[in-house]
Coordinates of N, CA, C and O in Angstrom, one line a residue:
M1 N -15.4 9.1 13.9 CA -14.0 9.4 14.0 C -13.5 10.2 12.8 O -12.8 11.2 13.0
E2 N -13.8 9.8 11.7 CA -13.3 10.4 10.5 C -13.8 11.8 10.3 O -13.2 12.7 9.7
T3 N -15.1 12.1 10.7 CA -15.6 13.4 10.5 C -14.9 14.5 11.3 O -14.9 15.6 10.9
R4 N -14.3 14.1 12.4 CA -13.6 15.1 13.2 C -12.1 15.2 12.7 O -11.4 16.0 13.3
D5 N -11.7 14.4 11.8 CA -10.4 14.4 11.3 C -9.4 14.1 12.5 O -8.3 14.7 12.6
D6 N -9.8 13.2 13.3 CA -9.0 12.7 14.4 C -8.2 11.5 14.0 O -8.7 10.4 14.3
K7 N -7.1 11.7 13.4 CA -6.3 10.6 12.8 C -5.8 9.6 13.9 O -5.7 8.4 13.7
L8 N -5.4 10.1 15.1 CA -4.9 9.2 16.1 C -6.0 8.2 16.6 O -5.8 7.0 16.7
S9 N -7.2 8.8 16.8 CA -8.3 7.9 17.2 C -8.7 7.0 16.1 O -9.0 5.8 16.3
L10 N -8.8 7.5 14.9 CA -9.1 6.7 13.7 C -8.1 5.5 13.6 O -8.6 4.3 13.4
T11 N -6.9 5.7 13.7 CA -5.9 4.7 13.5 C -5.9 3.7 14.6 O -5.7 2.5 14.4
F12 N -6.2 4.2 15.8 CA -6.3 3.2 17.0 C -7.6 2.4 16.8 O -7.5 1.2 17.0
G13 N -8.7 3.0 16.4 CA -9.9 2.3 16.1 C -9.7 1.2 15.0 O -10.2 0.1 15.1
L14 N -9.0 1.6 14.0 CA -8.7 0.6 12.9 C -7.9 -0.6 13.4 O -8.2 -1.7 13.1
Y15 N -6.9 -0.3 14.3 CA -6.1 -1.4 14.9 C -7.0 -2.3 15.7 O -6.9 -3.5 15.6
V16 N -7.9 -1.7 16.5 CA -8.8 -2.5 17.4 C -9.7 -3.3 16.5 O -9.9 -4.5 16.7
L17 N -10.3 -2.7 15.4 CA -11.1 -3.5 14.5 C -10.3 -4.6 13.8 O -10.8 -5.7 13.7
A18 N -9.0 -4.4 13.5 CA -8.2 -5.4 12.9 C -8.0 -6.6 13.9 O -8.2 -7.7 13.5
T19 N -7.7 -6.3 15.1 CA -7.5 -7.4 16.1 C -8.9 -8.1 16.4 O -8.9 -9.4 16.5
A20 N -10.0 -7.4 16.4 CA -11.3 -8.0 16.7 C -11.7 -8.9 15.5 O -12.1 -10.0 15.7
T21 N -11.5 -8.4 14.3 CA -12.0 -9.2 13.1 C -11.0 -10.4 12.9 O -11.5 -11.4 12.5
Y22 N -9.8 -10.2 13.3 CA -8.8 -11.3 13.2 C -9.3 -12.4 14.2 O -9.3 -13.6 13.8
S23 N -9.7 -12.0 15.4 CA -10.1 -13.0 16.4 C -11.4 -13.7 16.0 O -11.6 -14.8 16.4
Q24 N -12.2 -13.1 15.1 CA -13.4 -13.7 14.6 C -13.2 -14.5 13.4 O -14.1 -15.1 12.8
G25 N -11.9 -14.6 12.9 CA -11.6 -15.3 11.7 C -11.9 -14.6 10.4 O -11.9 -15.2 9.3
K26 N -12.2 -13.3 10.5 CA -12.5 -12.5 9.3 C -11.2 -11.9 8.8 O -10.9 -10.7 9.0
F27 N -10.4 -12.7 8.2 CA -9.0 -12.3 7.9 C -8.9 -11.2 6.8 O -8.0 -10.4 6.9
D28 N -9.7 -11.2 5.8 CA -9.6 -10.1 4.8 C -9.9 -8.8 5.4 O -9.2 -7.8 5.2
A29 N -11.0 -8.7 6.3 CA -11.3 -7.5 7.0 C -10.2 -7.1 7.9 O -9.8 -5.9 8.0
A30 N -9.6 -8.1 8.6 CA -8.6 -7.8 9.6 C -7.4 -7.2 8.9 O -6.8 -6.2 9.3
F31 N -7.0 -7.8 7.7 CA -5.8 -7.3 7.0 C -6.1 -5.9 6.5 O -5.2 -5.0 6.6
H32 N -7.3 -5.6 6.0 CA -7.7 -4.3 5.5 C -7.5 -3.2 6.6 O -6.9 -2.2 6.4
H33 N -8.1 -3.5 7.7 CA -8.1 -2.6 8.8 C -6.6 -2.3 9.3 O -6.2 -1.2 9.6
A34 N -5.9 -3.4 9.4 CA -4.5 -3.3 9.9 C -3.6 -2.5 8.9 O -2.9 -1.7 9.3
R35 N -3.8 -2.8 7.6 CA -3.0 -2.1 6.6 C -3.4 -0.6 6.6 O -2.5 0.2 6.6
R36 N -4.6 -0.3 6.8 CA -5.0 1.1 6.8 C -4.5 1.8 8.0 O -4.0 2.9 8.0
S37 N -4.6 1.1 9.2 CA -4.0 1.7 10.4 C -2.5 1.9 10.2 O -2.0 3.0 10.6
Y38 N -1.8 0.9 9.7 CA -0.4 1.1 9.4 C -0.1 2.3 8.5 O 0.8 3.1 8.9
Q39 N -0.8 2.4 7.4 CA -0.5 3.4 6.5 C -0.7 4.8 7.1 O 0.1 5.7 6.9
E40 N -1.8 4.9 7.8 CA -2.2 6.2 8.4 C -1.1 6.6 9.5 O -0.7 7.8 9.6
R41 N -0.7 5.6 10.3 CA 0.3 5.9 11.4 C 1.6 6.3 10.7 O 2.3 7.1 11.2
E42 N 2.0 5.6 9.7 CA 3.2 5.9 9.0 C 3.2 7.4 8.5 O 4.1 8.1 8.6
A43 N 2.0 7.7 7.9 CA 1.9 9.1 7.4 C 2.0 10.1 8.5 O 2.4 11.2 8.3
L44 N 1.6 9.7 9.7 CA 1.7 10.6 10.9 C 3.1 10.6 11.5 O 3.4 11.4 12.4
G45 N 3.9 9.7 11.0 CA 5.3 9.6 11.5 C 5.4 8.8 12.8 O 6.4 8.9 13.5
D46 N 4.3 8.1 13.1 CA 4.3 7.3 14.3 C 4.6 5.8 14.0 O 3.8 4.9 13.9
R47 N 5.9 5.5 13.7 CA 6.3 4.2 13.4 C 6.2 3.2 14.5 O 5.9 2.0 14.3
W48 N 6.3 3.7 15.8 CA 6.2 2.9 16.9 C 4.8 2.2 16.9 O 4.8 0.9 17.1
F49 N 3.7 2.9 16.7 CA 2.4 2.3 16.7 C 2.2 1.5 15.4 O 1.6 0.4 15.4
A50 N 2.7 2.0 14.3 CA 2.5 1.3 13.0 C 3.1 -0.1 13.1 O 2.5 -1.0 12.4
A51 N 4.1 -0.3 13.9 CA 4.7 -1.6 14.0 C 3.7 -2.7 14.5 O 3.8 -3.8 14.2
Y52 N 2.8 -2.2 15.4 CA 1.8 -3.2 15.9 C 0.8 -3.6 14.8 O 0.4 -4.7 14.8
A53 N 0.5 -2.7 13.9 CA -0.4 -3.0 12.8 C 0.3 -4.1 11.9 O -0.4 -5.0 11.4
L54 N 1.6 -4.0 11.8 CA 2.4 -5.0 11.0 C 2.2 -6.4 11.6 O 2.2 -7.4 10.9
I55 N 2.2 -6.4 12.9 CA 2.0 -7.7 13.6 C 0.7 -8.4 13.2 O 0.6 -9.6 12.9
V56 N -0.4 -7.6 13.2 CA -1.7 -8.1 12.8 C -1.7 -8.6 11.4 O -2.2 -9.6 11.0
M57 N -1.0 -7.8 10.5 CA -0.9 -8.2 9.1 C -0.1 -9.5 9.0 O -0.5 -10.4 8.2
G58 N 0.9 -9.7 9.8 CA 1.6 -10.9 9.8 C 0.8 -12.1 10.3 O 0.8 -13.2 9.8
D59 N 0.0 -11.8 11.4 CA -0.9 -12.9 11.9 C -1.9 -13.3 10.8 O -2.1 -14.5 10.7
V60 N -2.4 -12.4 10.1 CA -3.3 -12.8 9.0 C -2.6 -13.7 8.0 O -3.2 -14.7 7.5
M61 N -1.4 -13.3 7.6 CA -0.7 -14.1 6.6 C -0.3 -15.5 7.2 O -0.4 -16.5 6.4
R62 N 0.0 -15.5 8.4 CA 0.3 -16.8 9.1 C -1.0 -17.7 9.1 O -0.9 -18.9 8.7
A63 N -2.1 -17.1 9.4 CA -3.4 -17.9 9.3 C -3.7 -18.4 7.9 O -4.3 -19.4 7.8
A64 N -3.3 -17.6 6.9 CA -3.5 -18.0 5.5 C -2.4 -18.9 5.0 O -2.4 -19.3 3.9
E65 N -1.5 -19.3 5.9 CA -0.4 -20.1 5.6 C 0.5 -19.6 4.6 O 1.2 -20.3 3.9
D66 N 0.6 -18.2 4.5 CA 1.6 -17.5 3.7 C 2.7 -17.1 4.6 O 2.8 -16.0 5.0
Y67 N 3.5 -18.1 4.9 CA 4.5 -17.9 6.0 C 5.6 -17.0 5.6 O 6.2 -16.3 6.4
E68 N 5.9 -16.9 4.3 CA 6.9 -16.0 3.9 C 6.5 -14.5 4.1 O 7.3 -13.7 4.6
R69 N 5.3 -14.2 3.7 CA 4.8 -12.8 3.9 C 4.6 -12.5 5.4 O 4.9 -11.4 5.9
A70 N 4.2 -13.5 6.2 CA 4.0 -13.3 7.6 C 5.4 -12.9 8.2 O 5.5 -12.0 9.0
Q71 N 6.4 -13.6 7.8 CA 7.7 -13.3 8.3 C 8.2 -11.9 7.9 O 8.8 -11.2 8.7
E72 N 7.9 -11.5 6.7 CA 8.2 -10.2 6.3 C 7.6 -9.1 7.1 O 8.2 -8.1 7.5
Y73 N 6.3 -9.3 7.5 CA 5.6 -8.3 8.3 C 6.2 -8.3 9.7 O 6.4 -7.3 10.3
Y74 N 6.4 -9.5 10.3 CA 6.9 -9.6 11.6 C 8.3 -9.0 11.7 O 8.7 -8.3 12.6
Q75 N 9.1 -9.3 10.7 CA 10.5 -8.8 10.6 C 10.5 -7.2 10.5 O 11.3 -6.5 11.2
A76 N 9.6 -6.7 9.7 CA 9.5 -5.3 9.6 C 9.1 -4.6 10.9 O 9.6 -3.6 11.3
S77 N 8.2 -5.3 11.6 CA 7.8 -4.8 12.9 C 9.0 -4.8 13.9 O 9.3 -3.8 14.6
Y78 N 9.7 -5.9 13.9 CA 10.9 -6.0 14.7 C 11.9 -4.9 14.4 O 12.5 -4.2 15.3
D79 N 12.1 -4.6 13.1 CA 13.1 -3.6 12.7 C 12.7 -2.2 13.2 O 13.6 -1.5 13.6
I80 N 11.4 -1.9 13.1 CA 11.0 -0.6 13.6 C 11.2 -0.5 15.1 O 11.7 0.5 15.6
K81 N 10.8 -1.6 15.8 CA 10.9 -1.6 17.3 C 12.4 -1.5 17.7 O 12.7 -0.8 18.6
Q82 N 13.3 -2.1 16.9 CA 14.7 -1.9 17.2 C 15.2 -0.5 16.9 O 15.9 0.0 17.7
Q83 N 14.7 0.1 15.9 CA 15.1 1.5 15.6 C 14.7 2.5 16.6 O 15.4 3.5 16.9
V84 N 13.5 2.2 17.3 CA 13.0 3.1 18.3 C 13.4 2.6 19.7 O 12.9 3.2 20.7
N85 N 14.2 1.6 19.8 CA 14.7 1.0 21.0 C 13.6 0.6 22.0 O 13.6 0.9 23.2
D86 N 12.6 -0.1 21.4 CA 11.5 -0.6 22.2 C 11.7 -2.1 22.5 O 11.4 -2.9 21.6
M87 N 12.3 -2.4 23.6 CA 12.7 -3.8 23.9 C 11.4 -4.7 24.0 O 11.5 -5.8 23.5
G88 N 10.4 -4.2 24.6 CA 9.1 -5.0 24.7 C 8.6 -5.3 23.4 O 8.1 -6.4 23.1
G89 N 8.6 -4.3 22.5 CA 8.1 -4.5 21.1 C 8.9 -5.4 20.3 O 8.5 -6.2 19.5
M90 N 10.3 -5.4 20.6 CA 11.2 -6.3 19.9 C 10.9 -7.7 20.3 O 10.8 -8.7 19.5
A91 N 10.7 -7.9 21.7 CA 10.4 -9.2 22.2 C 9.1 -9.8 21.6 O 9.0 -10.9 21.3
F92 N 8.1 -8.9 21.5 CA 6.8 -9.3 20.9 C 7.0 -9.8 19.5 O 6.5 -10.8 19.1
A93 N 7.7 -9.0 18.7 CA 7.9 -9.4 17.3 C 8.8 -10.7 17.2 O 8.5 -11.5 16.3
V94 N 9.7 -10.9 18.1 CA 10.5 -12.1 18.0 C 9.6 -13.3 18.4 O 9.7 -14.4 17.8
N95 N 8.7 -13.1 19.3 CA 7.8 -14.2 19.7 C 6.9 -14.5 18.4 O 6.7 -15.7 18.2
C96 N 6.5 -13.5 17.7 CA 5.7 -13.8 16.5 C 6.5 -14.5 15.4 O 6.0 -15.4 14.8
L97 N 7.8 -14.1 15.3 CA 8.6 -14.8 14.4 C 8.8 -16.3 14.8 O 8.8 -17.2 13.9
A98 N 8.9 -16.5 16.0 CA 9.1 -17.9 16.5 C 7.8 -18.7 16.2 O 7.9 -19.9 15.8
H99 N 6.7 -18.1 16.4 CA 5.4 -18.8 16.1 C 5.3 -19.1 14.6 O 4.9 -20.2 14.2
R100 N 5.8 -18.2 13.8 CA 5.8 -18.4 12.4 C 6.7 -19.5 12.0 O 6.3 -20.4 11.2
L101 N 7.9 -19.6 12.6 CA 8.8 -20.7 12.3 C 8.2 -22.1 12.8 O 8.4 -23.1 12.1
A102 N 7.5 -22.1 13.9 CA 6.9 -23.3 14.3 C 5.7 -23.7 13.4 O 5.4 -24.9 13.4
A103 N 5.2 -22.8 12.7 CA 4.0 -23.2 11.8 C 4.4 -23.8 10.5 O 3.6 -24.2 9.7
R104 N 5.7 -23.8 10.3 CA 6.2 -24.4 9.0 C 5.6 -25.7 8.8 O 5.4 -26.6 8.3

């Protein structure tokens, strides 16, 4: 993907890697892939997609029991989704915030 300079495919692939490695319990790798996906999408001006990478970053922090950072990532995702008027994305982020609060 990187050899063709196809940033959209690269960032989507990184997001998929992030979710897959998170599901396998490989939290450091998941965070790395999600953060890179987020940064690349932000650089492309695609905040809508970048917000989903923030969710994975929050999930990793929640799994690490760093609830404060998890909340920051989830809230940042919600804020982006609100700015772009994505009701489904806002609901998803609120659900993650609720899970974070339940994990206290």
